[in-house]
Amino acid sequence: MAYETLLTDIQHGIGSIVVNRPDVRNAMNRRVMEDLHAALDAFREDDGVGVVVLTGAGEKAFVAGADIGELRERTARDGLAARMQRLYDEIEGYEKPTVAAANGYALGGGLELAMACDIRIASENARFGLPETALSIIPGAGGTQRLARLVGKGRALEMILTGRAVDAEEARAIGLVTKVVPQAELVDAARETAGQILSKGPLAVRLARLAVQTGFETDQKTGLVVERLAQALLYASEDKREGTSAFIEKRKPDFKGR
Ligand code: COA
């Protein structure tokens, strides 16, 4: 399917989404949000997609935030509609694992998009920041919540209140990204990470995400109950028998349960 603002393809179980507005540093306008919804819907229904990788077109930006031209016209009613926040919530709760490959500026809504993904890897030239207060707004697509959860309250407040962007190496040091690679290797690195996930038991991957994410949003006791129930489901699954048998028989597992 063709999108006005995205490039998508599917290869070896990896659904790739490239935000494609390089002239405006892949800024996120309403069309991009609508296209992202549609692309995620399509990948959700496609059994050929096991992992989704998101990145930006060109060499300068992942996504340089919300489109500031659109932002200028937004009303309080738009703020309450919180379209971008809801899109990113959908990404965080998406049925399939997501990897953000930050290939340049990930600012404002761009960093918020990356933070809604399960895993973030970066090219050496990437920069991460939440500069919204310079426009006299706040990060409103999860930024005030997810950044603090990922890097701690003090660092998040410093970044949000001063608008300071961190480079890729600092992002790795504070746990905002897990890996930094030269730009030419970013796509391969994202595919390698996605490939590692794809080789695992699909139901186990899905339930591991559910347990981690539920536990993160609730108390540990509730998280442990989800963990226990998820494990019970997996113990009863054919893929668990296949995974354990394959290990004992010294062969590659052939999982079915996607
Ligand atoms: N919304 C709309 N347009 C944007 C944009 C955004 N978030 N970010 C960049 N652009 C546009 C610029 O207006 C410029 O357009 P022009 O060619 O018509 O002048 C074009 O993209 C290139 O931007 P430029 O600033 O010249 O590129 P750069 O490589 O020197 O700097 C950034 C890149 C990302 C550092 C800089 O563009 C920037 O600070 N963007 C805004 C980031 C931001 O505040 N995001 C949060 C929004 S809530």
Short mmCIF file of C-alpha atoms in Angstrom, two decimals, residues 118 201-215 226-227 230-231 234:
data_model
loop_
_atom_site.label_atom_id
_atom_site.label_comp_id
_atom_site.label_asym_id
_atom_site.label_seq_id
_atom_site.Cartn_x
_atom_site.Cartn_y
_atom_site.Cartn_z
CA ASP A 118 10.15 -1.07 22.60
CA GLY A 201 8.98 -17.93 20.32
CA PRO A 202 6.41 -15.41 19.02
CA LEU A 203 3.93 -15.96 21.84
CA ALA A 204 6.73 -15.68 24.41
CA VAL A 205 7.84 -12.38 22.86
CA ARG A 206 4.30 -11.07 22.96
CA LEU A 207 3.67 -12.08 26.54
CA ALA A 208 7.09 -10.87 27.73
CA ARG A 209 6.22 -7.40 26.38
CA LEU A 210 2.83 -7.54 28.04
CA ALA A 211 4.33 -8.52 31.40
CA VAL A 212 7.06 -5.85 31.30
CA GLN A 213 4.69 -3.12 30.17
CA THR A 214 1.93 -4.01 32.61
CA GLY A 215 4.38 -4.23 35.48
CA VAL A 226 0.61 -11.08 34.99
CA GLU A 227 4.02 -12.78 34.71
CA ALA A 230 1.65 -15.44 31.01
CA GLN A 231 4.02 -18.25 31.95
CA LEU A 234 3.31 -20.50 27.60
#
